[in-house]
Amino acid sequence: MATGRGRILQQHWLGLQTLRGPGRGCGAARGRARAFGFRMPSEILLKIFSYLDAVSLLCAGCVSRRFYHLANDNFIWIRIYSTAFSPTRSNWKVNSVEKIAVSVSSLSVQDKEAGYWKKEYIRKQIASVKAALADILKPVNPYTGLPVKTKEALRMFGLGWAIILKEKSGKEYIMEHVDLSVNDTSVTVIWYGKNWPCLASLSTLDLCGVTPVFMDWYKTPTKHRLRWHSLIAKYNLSHLTVSTMIGCDRLIRIFCLHPGLLVGVWKKEEELAFVMANLHFHHLVERSTLGSATVPYELPPHSPFLDDSPEYGLHGYQLHVDLHSGGVFYLCGTFRNLFTKKGNIENGHVKLIVIHLKNNREHLPLIGKVGLSWKTGIFDGCIKSCSMMDVTLLDEHGKPFWCFSSPVCMRSPAAPSDGPSFLGQTYSVDYVDAEGRVHVELVWIRETEEYLIVNLVLYLSIAKINRWFGTEY
């Protein structure tokens, strides 16, 4: 009799060892788990599963079809659910949660389909994450219009980013970010390594936020726990053409894919060198956590602030713009009380002048030598005349109206500029998306060896203005 109990306990122990989170010998452990799963009775497996936490139980369900069905057991999940979400009181006894689980299970388990309480637990966990997000992102900086605690939220939620490279054959490669830097209104995320798949075989790239499936507020999330992917953007790698190339040096060429993705390709091998994403803080935490692996997070609908002003929606704007790379800021400027008029509406856009070409007092210098820094595990470099641009445009109520972060490049204008060309060579920087356009004119001052911004103009989409303010321009 003692021998029988010992053998059963040994099987329990071995089963728990094989079902613990990923670690060394993960493949061998999975193989042993399958072997135990085929030999052991369901009652013993259920007993073993009852000792697992939620994450380990989900992992066990991935081993085989039999494990999946057993790991959906409602009696196990209702106990996990009750332990996690039942209200606690100081005068309860230690085993009160277990008693509640037993009483609830007798009423609610028999008539529920398998996996019901697992789904309820996951739904409640997602709801708690959304509530925590709403709470931490509620305070807003009056100067930027963005949440004050974005950086804290990134750290608290264990947030990271991954890219999923997809071959034309359907095979996928998932790469976690290698490095990141947090800027004033954006975060720059970098991927590089030696094991890139062949660029010619790739079709698309998915950019995803990555967070632990279940938030553990008291432990630092580890790479070995189950994680949730939230799709941020999809990119077509066939667009790496001359039209999207924005710069090069002796080793690499860089390509800009909208929105905000920079792809570095080795000149000699025509293979990937690095990928760099610049992500604006506006709704970044929500987009990186609340979407799914296939569907991006959908922004909440905007309710217009109604006003009977004859030029409502054309005044009271505030702009914050940064030009930076590798932690170095070439420009960090804030412009308030910007306005325009109906007469400036043309071709579906309204012209909003930030820096006037003919007003010398408004002209601004860029600090330092402009260049976009890049690195891989072996090489690094700097591509002249390129940088990252962060734009945050607030409406008259201080709400973010248009926000983006994107690589940009200074180019010689195709047509002669109206700027003070006698001071030096003129350049322009342009950015375009569905909501507007940014046009910057610069002059290279030879004497001081610096760039001077002599013109900065925003072209805002009238369709976006009408949707945002409820107007009919």
Tab-separated table of C-alpha atoms in Angstrom:
chain	number	residue	atom	x	y	z
A	1	MET	CA	0.000	0.000	0.000
A	2	ALA	CA	2.786	2.396	0.883
A	3	THR	CA	4.513	1.497	-2.359
A	4	GLY	CA	1.391	2.393	-4.343
A	5	ARG	CA	1.073	5.784	-2.654
A	6	GLY	CA	4.748	6.464	-3.279
A	7	ARG	CA	4.429	5.658	-6.977
A	8	ILE	CA	1.406	7.958	-7.339
A	9	LEU	CA	3.155	10.787	-5.496
A	10	GLN	CA	6.211	10.299	-7.697
A	11	GLN	CA	4.015	10.582	-10.794
A	12	HIS	CA	2.434	13.741	-9.352
A	13	TRP	CA	5.856	15.255	-8.770
A	14	LEU	CA	7.190	14.328	-12.214
A	15	GLY	CA	4.074	15.705	-13.840
A	16	LEU	CA	4.401	19.019	-12.028
A	17	GLN	CA	8.055	19.249	-13.011
A	18	THR	CA	7.286	18.765	-16.712
A	19	LEU	CA	4.388	21.235	-16.673
A	20	ARG	CA	6.203	24.120	-15.079
A	21	GLY	CA	6.947	27.215	-17.169
A	22	PRO	CA	9.436	27.119	-20.067
A	23	GLY	CA	13.020	26.630	-19.019
A	24	ARG	CA	15.966	24.450	-19.898
A	25	GLY	CA	15.166	21.429	-21.963
A	26	CYS	CA	11.744	22.763	-22.899
A	27	GLY	CA	11.406	20.427	-25.891
A	28	ALA	CA	12.385	17.359	-23.870
A	29	ALA	CA	10.017	18.379	-21.068
A	30	ARG	CA	7.184	18.724	-23.557
A	31	GLY	CA	7.952	15.283	-24.929
A	32	ARG	CA	7.938	13.766	-21.436
A	33	ALA	CA	4.665	15.575	-20.712
A	34	ARG	CA	3.074	14.012	-23.804
A	35	ALA	CA	4.317	10.594	-22.726
A	36	PHE	CA	2.879	11.027	-19.217
A	37	GLY	CA	-0.324	12.377	-20.745
A	38	PHE	CA	-0.890	9.213	-22.781
A	39	ARG	CA	-0.100	6.876	-19.873
A	40	MET	CA	-1.719	8.632	-16.913
A	41	PRO	CA	-5.454	8.489	-16.108
A	42	SER	CA	-7.424	11.710	-16.518
A	43	GLU	CA	-8.200	11.842	-12.788
A	44	ILE	CA	-4.512	12.023	-11.898
A	45	LEU	CA	-3.807	14.636	-14.577
A	46	LEU	CA	-6.677	16.767	-13.288
A	47	LYS	CA	-5.259	16.454	-9.789
A	48	ILE	CA	-1.868	17.642	-11.053
A	49	PHE	CA	-3.468	20.500	-13.007
A	50	SER	CA	-5.283	21.632	-9.863
A	51	TYR	CA	-1.909	22.660	-8.370
A	52	LEU	CA	-1.015	24.930	-11.291
A	53	ASP	CA	-1.555	28.668	-11.521
A	54	ALA	CA	-3.434	30.222	-14.433
A	55	VAL	CA	-0.402	30.807	-16.651
A	56	SER	CA	0.990	27.287	-16.108
A	57	LEU	CA	-2.447	25.815	-16.789
A	58	LEU	CA	-2.660	27.648	-20.103
A	59	CYS	CA	0.813	26.359	-20.979
A	60	ALA	CA	-0.275	22.816	-20.156
A	61	GLY	CA	-3.222	23.214	-22.504
A	62	CYS	CA	-0.801	23.785	-25.391
A	63	VAL	CA	0.916	20.391	-25.012
A	64	SER	CA	-1.685	18.194	-26.715
A	65	ARG	CA	-5.368	17.997	-27.560
A	66	ARG	CA	-6.026	15.842	-24.521
A	67	PHE	CA	-4.221	18.283	-22.219
A	68	TYR	CA	-6.185	21.157	-23.777
A	69	HIS	CA	-9.548	19.601	-22.920
A	70	LEU	CA	-8.444	18.623	-19.427
A	71	ALA	CA	-6.986	22.098	-18.784
A	72	ASN	CA	-10.422	23.594	-19.543
A	73	ASP	CA	-11.915	21.915	-16.481
A	74	ASN	CA	-14.445	24.263	-14.893
A	75	PHE	CA	-13.836	23.049	-11.333
A	76	ILE	CA	-10.157	24.068	-11.593
A	77	TRP	CA	-10.838	27.407	-13.232
A	78	ILE	CA	-13.659	28.438	-10.898
A	79	ARG	CA	-11.270	27.992	-7.974
A	80	ILE	CA	-8.661	30.162	-9.737
A	81	TYR	CA	-11.370	32.709	-10.574
A	82	SER	CA	-12.687	32.828	-7.009
A	83	THR	CA	-9.214	33.174	-5.531
A	84	ALA	CA	-8.375	36.056	-7.837
A	85	PHE	CA	-11.607	38.043	-7.840
A	86	SER	CA	-13.601	37.240	-4.701
A	87	PRO	CA	-13.744	40.214	-2.280
A	88	THR	CA	-11.558	39.792	0.796
A	89	ARG	CA	-12.461	40.777	4.323
A	90	SER	CA	-10.241	40.885	7.353
A	91	ASN	CA	-12.580	38.695	9.422
A	92	TRP	CA	-12.686	35.855	6.885
A	93	LYS	CA	-11.018	32.607	7.704
A	94	VAL	CA	-8.089	31.356	5.684
A	95	ASN	CA	-10.153	28.758	3.814
A	96	SER	CA	-13.089	31.106	3.012
A	97	VAL	CA	-12.125	31.374	-0.667
A	98	GLU	CA	-12.063	27.616	-1.025
A	99	LYS	CA	-15.500	27.353	0.618
A	100	ILE	CA	-16.891	29.970	-1.739
A	101	ALA	CA	-15.394	28.145	-4.715
A	102	VAL	CA	-17.014	24.884	-3.624
A	103	SER	CA	-20.418	26.490	-3.044
A	104	VAL	CA	-20.333	28.412	-6.312
A	105	SER	CA	-19.024	25.452	-8.280
A	106	SER	CA	-21.879	23.247	-7.118
A	107	LEU	CA	-24.328	25.769	-8.572
A	108	SER	CA	-22.450	27.112	-11.605
A	109	VAL	CA	-20.153	24.412	-12.953
A	110	GLN	CA	-22.454	21.589	-13.872
A	111	ASP	CA	-24.557	23.633	-16.308
A	112	LYS	CA	-21.640	25.456	-18.002
A	113	GLU	CA	-19.761	24.294	-21.067
A	114	ALA	CA	-16.138	23.263	-20.667
A	115	GLY	CA	-13.815	26.252	-20.560
A	116	TYR	CA	-16.515	28.704	-19.444
A	117	TRP	CA	-14.738	29.766	-16.265
A	118	LYS	CA	-11.405	29.964	-18.067
A	119	LYS	CA	-12.969	32.458	-20.491
A	120	GLU	CA	-14.525	34.365	-17.592
A	121	TYR	CA	-11.171	34.555	-15.828
A	122	ILE	CA	-9.406	35.860	-18.947
A	123	ARG	CA	-12.232	38.357	-19.614
A	124	LYS	CA	-12.006	39.666	-16.051
A	125	GLN	CA	-8.215	39.942	-16.280
A	126	ILE	CA	-8.482	41.979	-19.498
A	127	ALA	CA	-11.107	44.217	-17.885
A	128	SER	CA	-8.842	44.815	-14.892
A	129	VAL	CA	-5.963	45.759	-17.222
A	130	LYS	CA	-8.196	48.252	-19.056
A	131	ALA	CA	-9.316	49.763	-15.737
A	132	ALA	CA	-5.720	50.053	-14.537
A	133	LEU	CA	-4.735	51.679	-17.838
A	134	ALA	CA	-7.545	54.217	-17.630
A	135	ASP	CA	-6.550	55.085	-14.079
A	136	ILE	CA	-2.816	55.547	-14.652
A	137	LEU	CA	-3.270	57.469	-17.920
A	138	LYS	CA	-5.912	59.846	-16.571
A	139	PRO	CA	-3.623	62.753	-15.466
A	140	VAL	CA	-2.720	64.855	-18.526
A	141	ASN	CA	0.158	67.289	-18.979
A	142	PRO	CA	-1.418	70.673	-19.838
A	143	TYR	CA	1.573	71.629	-22.000
A	144	THR	CA	1.744	68.500	-24.180
A	145	GLY	CA	-1.834	67.226	-23.910
A	146	LEU	CA	-0.407	63.743	-23.310
A	147	PRO	CA	-0.671	61.506	-20.205
A	148	VAL	CA	1.814	62.438	-17.497
A	149	LYS	CA	2.588	58.842	-16.523
A	150	THR	CA	3.208	57.256	-19.925
A	151	LYS	CA	6.769	56.260	-19.020
A	152	GLU	CA	5.564	54.804	-15.708
A	153	ALA	CA	2.832	52.857	-17.512
A	154	LEU	CA	5.355	51.361	-19.954
A	155	ARG	CA	7.398	50.108	-17.017
A	156	MET	CA	4.460	48.952	-14.876
A	157	PHE	CA	2.846	46.857	-17.607
A	158	GLY	CA	6.130	45.213	-18.599
A	159	LEU	CA	5.528	46.545	-22.097
A	160	GLY	CA	7.853	45.595	-24.925
A	161	TRP	CA	7.617	45.448	-28.712
A	162	ALA	CA	8.176	42.736	-31.285
A	163	ILE	CA	8.230	42.492	-35.053
A	164	ILE	CA	6.824	39.484	-36.900
A	165	LEU	CA	8.514	38.907	-40.246
A	166	LYS	CA	6.392	36.815	-42.613
A	167	GLU	CA	7.755	34.900	-45.567
A	168	LYS	CA	5.813	34.495	-48.794
A	169	SER	CA	5.497	30.818	-47.888
A	170	GLY	CA	3.701	31.733	-44.642
A	171	LYS	CA	6.566	31.021	-42.261
A	172	GLU	CA	6.937	33.576	-39.455
A	173	TYR	CA	9.903	34.924	-37.478
A	174	ILE	CA	9.253	36.748	-34.200
A	175	MET	CA	11.958	39.126	-32.974
A	176	GLU	CA	11.904	40.930	-29.622
A	177	HIS	CA	13.286	44.465	-29.447
A	178	VAL	CA	16.989	44.736	-28.634
A	179	ASP	CA	17.168	48.366	-27.531
A	180	LEU	CA	14.904	51.349	-26.944
A	181	SER	CA	15.160	54.980	-25.910
A	182	VAL	CA	12.388	57.088	-24.406
A	183	ASN	CA	12.107	60.629	-25.754
A	184	ASP	CA	9.948	63.587	-24.673
A	185	THR	CA	6.860	62.532	-26.674
A	186	SER	CA	7.872	59.228	-28.275
A	187	VAL	CA	9.811	56.011	-27.840
A	188	THR	CA	12.368	54.699	-30.355
A	189	VAL	CA	12.558	50.898	-30.558
A	190	ILE	CA	15.371	49.042	-32.340
A	191	TRP	CA	15.821	45.482	-33.621
A	192	TYR	CA	19.103	44.086	-34.936
A	193	GLY	CA	20.990	40.789	-34.923
A	194	LYS	CA	22.795	38.173	-36.994
A	195	ASN	CA	19.920	35.805	-37.739
A	196	TRP	CA	17.685	37.838	-40.042
A	197	PRO	CA	15.750	35.804	-42.618
A	198	CYS	CA	16.496	36.407	-46.297
A	199	LEU	CA	14.946	39.740	-47.323
A	200	ALA	CA	13.945	38.443	-50.766
A	201	SER	CA	11.763	35.760	-49.137
A	202	LEU	CA	9.860	38.190	-46.883
A	203	SER	CA	6.495	39.729	-47.715
A	204	THR	CA	5.244	41.656	-44.671
A	205	LEU	CA	6.285	42.931	-41.253
A	206	ASP	CA	3.897	43.233	-38.298
A	207	LEU	CA	4.735	45.594	-35.436
A	208	CYS	CA	3.194	44.481	-32.139
A	209	GLY	CA	3.157	45.524	-28.527
A	210	VAL	CA	4.002	42.657	-26.150
A	211	THR	CA	2.763	42.358	-22.556
A	212	PRO	CA	2.365	39.496	-20.054
A	213	VAL	CA	-0.979	37.734	-20.487
A	214	PHE	CA	-1.801	38.234	-16.806
A	215	MET	CA	-0.441	41.262	-14.995
A	216	ASP	CA	1.441	40.450	-11.814
A	217	TRP	CA	1.721	43.711	-9.947
A	218	TYR	CA	4.188	42.369	-7.412
A	219	LYS	CA	6.717	40.610	-9.627
A	220	THR	CA	8.801	41.783	-12.549
A	221	PRO	CA	7.480	40.153	-15.754
A	222	THR	CA	9.941	37.697	-17.259
A	223	LYS	CA	10.523	36.704	-20.874
A	224	HIS	CA	9.437	33.132	-20.151
A	225	ARG	CA	5.821	33.934	-19.294
A	226	LEU	CA	2.904	33.873	-21.697
A	227	ARG	CA	2.576	37.179	-23.473
A	228	TRP	CA	-0.139	39.017	-25.342
A	229	HIS	CA	0.525	40.492	-28.798
A	230	SER	CA	-1.296	43.685	-29.776
A	231	LEU	CA	-0.961	44.589	-33.453
A	232	ILE	CA	0.079	48.230	-33.979
A	233	ALA	CA	0.774	48.366	-37.714
A	234	LYS	CA	1.347	46.183	-40.781
A	235	TYR	CA	4.009	46.958	-43.389
A	236	ASN	CA	4.526	45.660	-46.915
A	237	LEU	CA	8.219	44.950	-47.458
A	238	SER	CA	7.787	45.132	-51.225
A	239	HIS	CA	7.683	48.913	-50.684
A	240	LEU	CA	11.433	48.995	-49.982
A	241	THR	CA	12.087	50.816	-53.237
A	242	VAL	CA	13.858	53.944	-54.455
A	243	SER	CA	10.741	56.006	-53.701
A	244	THR	CA	10.876	55.136	-49.981
A	245	MET	CA	14.654	55.418	-49.540
A	246	ILE	CA	15.504	58.534	-47.512
A	247	GLY	CA	19.283	58.234	-47.045
A	248	CYS	CA	22.421	56.132	-47.092
A	249	ASP	CA	26.033	55.959	-45.989
A	250	ARG	CA	28.933	53.750	-47.066
A	251	LEU	CA	27.409	50.630	-45.439
A	252	ILE	CA	23.611	50.837	-45.498
A	253	ARG	CA	20.566	52.344	-47.143
A	254	ILE	CA	17.557	53.336	-45.038
A	255	PHE	CA	13.901	53.169	-46.104
A	256	CYS	CA	10.899	54.846	-44.474
A	257	LEU	CA	7.605	52.918	-44.348
A	258	HIS	CA	4.491	54.690	-43.090
A	259	PRO	CA	3.716	54.925	-40.214
A	260	GLY	CA	7.041	55.656	-38.519
A	261	LEU	CA	9.110	52.597	-39.473
A	262	LEU	CA	12.738	52.784	-40.577
A	263	VAL	CA	14.339	49.764	-42.286
A	264	GLY	CA	18.124	49.551	-42.750
A	265	VAL	CA	19.468	47.342	-45.558
A	266	TRP	CA	23.107	46.407	-46.122
A	267	LYS	CA	24.362	47.849	-49.415
A	268	LYS	CA	26.534	44.886	-50.306
A	269	GLU	CA	24.393	41.908	-49.309
A	270	GLU	CA	20.942	43.513	-49.874
A	271	GLU	CA	19.842	42.006	-46.545
A	272	LEU	CA	18.287	43.482	-43.402
A	273	ALA	CA	20.666	45.308	-41.071
A	274	PHE	CA	18.211	46.734	-38.520
A	275	VAL	CA	14.626	47.879	-38.013
A	276	MET	CA	13.773	51.026	-36.059
A	277	ALA	CA	10.280	52.174	-35.030
A	278	ASN	CA	9.489	55.609	-33.657
A	279	LEU	CA	6.209	55.460	-31.695
A	280	HIS	CA	4.386	58.589	-30.528
A	281	PHE	CA	3.090	58.590	-26.946
A	282	HIS	CA	-0.476	59.460	-28.030
A	283	HIS	CA	-2.528	56.309	-27.222
A	284	LEU	CA	0.717	54.308	-27.360
A	285	VAL	CA	0.002	52.239	-24.236
A	286	GLU	CA	-3.532	51.426	-25.411
A	287	ARG	CA	-2.361	50.524	-28.925
A	288	SER	CA	0.396	48.324	-27.488
A	289	THR	CA	-1.803	46.420	-25.030
A	290	LEU	CA	-5.504	46.454	-25.970
A	291	GLY	CA	-5.428	45.187	-29.559
A	292	SER	CA	-5.201	41.562	-30.673
A	293	ALA	CA	-2.573	39.728	-32.696
A	294	THR	CA	-4.536	40.386	-35.904
A	295	VAL	CA	-6.655	43.485	-35.227
A	296	PRO	CA	-5.220	46.830	-34.000
A	297	TYR	CA	-6.728	48.733	-31.089
A	298	GLU	CA	-9.550	50.972	-32.283
A	299	LEU	CA	-9.443	54.508	-30.924
A	300	PRO	CA	-12.573	55.587	-29.010
A	301	PRO	CA	-15.001	57.764	-31.008
A	302	HIS	CA	-14.475	61.510	-30.660
A	303	SER	CA	-17.392	63.725	-29.652
A	304	PRO	CA	-17.061	67.225	-31.176
A	305	PHE	CA	-17.020	70.301	-28.931
A	306	LEU	CA	-19.763	72.386	-30.535
A	307	ASP	CA	-19.284	76.137	-30.915
A	308	ASP	CA	-21.072	78.823	-32.951
A	309	SER	CA	-17.885	80.801	-33.696
A	310	PRO	CA	-17.751	81.661	-37.439
A	311	GLU	CA	-14.179	80.283	-37.714
A	312	TYR	CA	-14.401	77.566	-35.096
A	313	GLY	CA	-11.673	74.960	-35.529
A	314	LEU	CA	-9.291	77.366	-37.250
A	315	HIS	CA	-7.676	79.010	-34.221
A	316	GLY	CA	-6.202	78.272	-30.804
A	317	TYR	CA	-3.811	75.533	-31.921
A	318	GLN	CA	-0.628	74.657	-30.051
A	319	LEU	CA	2.261	72.816	-31.692
A	320	HIS	CA	5.139	70.920	-30.095
A	321	VAL	CA	7.784	69.621	-32.511
A	322	ASP	CA	11.018	67.690	-31.872
A	323	LEU	CA	13.811	66.705	-34.234
A	324	HIS	CA	16.100	64.088	-32.666
A	325	SER	CA	18.176	60.959	-33.096
A	326	GLY	CA	20.015	58.686	-30.688
A	327	GLY	CA	19.037	60.772	-27.660
A	328	VAL	CA	20.329	64.027	-29.229
A	329	PHE	CA	17.733	66.757	-29.872
A	330	TYR	CA	18.343	69.135	-32.767
A	331	LEU	CA	15.075	71.006	-32.217
A	332	CYS	CA	12.612	71.136	-29.342
A	333	GLY	CA	10.074	73.886	-29.917
A	334	THR	CA	6.593	74.844	-28.711
A	335	PHE	CA	4.390	77.308	-30.627
A	336	ARG	CA	1.166	78.648	-29.123
A	337	ASN	CA	-1.914	80.539	-30.299
A	338	LEU	CA	-1.647	79.400	-33.898
A	339	PHE	CA	-4.529	80.322	-36.174
A	340	THR	CA	-5.629	80.471	-39.786
A	341	LYS	CA	-8.611	81.715	-41.809
A	342	LYS	CA	-11.195	80.340	-44.210
A	343	GLY	CA	-9.378	82.066	-47.037
A	344	ASN	CA	-6.420	79.723	-46.498
A	345	ILE	CA	-8.476	76.647	-47.422
A	346	GLU	CA	-7.296	75.115	-50.681
A	347	ASN	CA	-7.329	71.606	-52.204
A	348	GLY	CA	-8.922	70.042	-49.125
A	349	HIS	CA	-6.369	71.491	-46.675
A	350	VAL	CA	-6.045	74.630	-44.607
A	351	LYS	CA	-2.672	76.354	-44.312
A	352	LEU	CA	-1.406	76.988	-40.773
A	353	ILE	CA	1.802	79.047	-40.734
A	354	VAL	CA	4.011	78.399	-37.693
A	355	ILE	CA	7.248	80.161	-38.729
A	356	HIS	CA	6.847	82.950	-41.276
A	357	LEU	CA	9.358	83.079	-44.076
A	358	LYS	CA	9.660	86.872	-44.013
A	359	ASN	CA	9.783	87.315	-40.237
A	360	ASN	CA	13.451	86.958	-39.233
A	361	ARG	CA	12.612	87.060	-35.530
A	362	GLU	CA	10.773	83.732	-35.817
A	363	HIS	CA	13.606	81.856	-37.550
A	364	LEU	CA	15.147	79.081	-35.434
A	365	PRO	CA	18.535	77.321	-35.581
A	366	LEU	CA	18.995	73.569	-35.288
A	367	ILE	CA	21.431	72.537	-32.575
A	368	GLY	CA	24.370	70.361	-33.641
A	369	LYS	CA	25.048	68.404	-36.814
A	370	VAL	CA	21.877	66.699	-37.986
A	371	GLY	CA	22.196	62.960	-38.597
A	372	LEU	CA	20.364	59.724	-37.873
A	373	SER	CA	22.372	57.363	-35.660
A	374	TRP	CA	22.117	53.615	-36.263
A	375	LYS	CA	23.796	50.521	-34.883
A	376	THR	CA	23.878	46.761	-35.132
A	377	GLY	CA	25.721	44.213	-33.013
A	378	ILE	CA	28.943	44.902	-34.929
A	379	PHE	CA	28.734	48.219	-36.808
A	380	ASP	CA	27.324	51.667	-36.157
A	381	GLY	CA	27.089	54.885	-38.117
A	382	CYS	CA	25.274	58.159	-38.734
A	383	ILE	CA	23.365	59.107	-41.882
A	384	LYS	CA	23.628	62.821	-42.569
A	385	SER	CA	20.594	65.067	-42.972
A	386	CYS	CA	18.158	62.456	-41.532
A	387	SER	CA	16.439	62.461	-38.151
A	388	MET	CA	13.239	61.569	-36.323
A	389	MET	CA	10.406	64.120	-36.220
A	390	ASP	CA	7.797	64.112	-33.421
A	391	VAL	CA	4.783	66.371	-33.903
A	392	THR	CA	2.032	66.995	-31.342
A	393	LEU	CA	-0.694	69.442	-32.396
A	394	LEU	CA	-3.288	70.365	-29.760
A	395	ASP	CA	-6.650	71.972	-30.467
A	396	GLU	CA	-7.958	75.023	-28.625
A	397	HIS	CA	-9.211	72.768	-25.807
A	398	GLY	CA	-5.750	71.261	-25.265
A	399	LYS	CA	-6.689	67.881	-26.780
A	400	PRO	CA	-4.302	66.068	-29.161
A	401	PHE	CA	-5.611	66.802	-32.670
A	402	TRP	CA	-2.784	65.389	-34.811
A	403	CYS	CA	0.189	63.389	-33.553
A	404	PHE	CA	2.881	61.428	-35.346
A	405	SER	CA	6.496	60.276	-35.112
A	406	SER	CA	8.375	59.515	-38.292
A	407	PRO	CA	11.828	59.470	-39.908
A	408	VAL	CA	12.416	62.519	-42.123
A	409	CYS	CA	15.179	63.716	-44.421
A	410	MET	CA	16.406	67.121	-45.575
A	411	ARG	CA	16.489	67.376	-49.368
A	412	SER	CA	17.387	70.070	-51.860
A	413	PRO	CA	14.114	71.565	-53.161
A	414	ALA	CA	13.073	70.590	-56.684
A	415	ALA	CA	12.076	74.186	-57.426
A	416	PRO	CA	13.847	77.392	-56.354
A	417	SER	CA	12.847	78.450	-52.843
A	418	ASP	CA	11.545	81.884	-51.861
A	419	GLY	CA	13.814	81.775	-48.808
A	420	PRO	CA	16.984	83.796	-48.228
A	421	SER	CA	19.186	81.643	-50.477
A	422	PHE	CA	21.953	84.259	-50.341
A	423	LEU	CA	22.730	82.991	-46.834
A	424	GLY	CA	23.544	79.503	-48.069
A	425	GLN	CA	22.150	76.300	-49.598
A	426	THR	CA	18.412	75.776	-49.020
A	427	TYR	CA	16.803	72.482	-47.969
A	428	SER	CA	13.307	71.241	-47.234
A	429	VAL	CA	11.743	68.599	-44.996
A	430	ASP	CA	8.301	67.191	-45.859
A	431	TYR	CA	5.948	64.766	-44.180
A	432	VAL	CA	2.511	63.668	-45.469
A	433	ASP	CA	-0.238	61.409	-44.144
A	434	ALA	CA	-4.036	61.227	-44.354
A	435	GLU	CA	-4.541	63.940	-41.722
A	436	GLY	CA	-2.134	66.592	-42.948
A	437	ARG	CA	1.241	67.666	-44.215
A	438	VAL	CA	4.302	69.342	-42.682
A	439	HIS	CA	6.626	71.510	-44.768
A	440	VAL	CA	9.887	72.905	-43.354
A	441	GLU	CA	12.384	75.105	-45.189
A	442	LEU	CA	15.946	75.441	-43.912
A	443	VAL	CA	19.065	77.345	-44.903
A	444	TRP	CA	22.637	76.162	-44.288
A	445	ILE	CA	24.589	79.051	-42.759
A	446	ARG	CA	28.199	78.656	-43.844
A	447	GLU	CA	29.715	81.076	-41.312
A	448	THR	CA	28.239	79.376	-38.247
A	449	GLU	CA	27.892	75.890	-39.802
A	450	GLU	CA	24.312	75.408	-38.708
A	451	TYR	CA	20.860	74.944	-40.205
A	452	LEU	CA	18.314	77.757	-39.789
A	453	ILE	CA	14.566	77.053	-40.028
A	454	VAL	CA	13.118	79.936	-42.061
A	455	ASN	CA	9.659	78.491	-42.768
A	456	LEU	CA	7.407	75.961	-41.030
A	457	VAL	CA	3.894	75.332	-42.333
A	458	LEU	CA	1.209	72.769	-41.459
A	459	TYR	CA	-1.481	71.787	-43.965
A	460	LEU	CA	-4.414	70.336	-42.024
A	461	SER	CA	-7.046	68.124	-43.640
A	462	ILE	CA	-10.410	69.896	-43.818
A	463	ALA	CA	-12.143	66.515	-43.564
A	464	LYS	CA	-10.345	65.893	-40.243
A	465	ILE	CA	-11.263	69.393	-38.985
A	466	ASN	CA	-14.939	68.872	-39.865
A	467	ARG	CA	-15.033	65.490	-38.096
A	468	TRP	CA	-13.238	66.812	-35.041
A	469	PHE	CA	-15.115	70.062	-34.526
A	470	GLY	CA	-18.453	69.227	-36.171
A	471	THR	CA	-17.998	71.997	-38.748
A	472	GLU	CA	-18.815	72.058	-42.461
A	473	TYR	CA	-15.946	73.873	-44.145
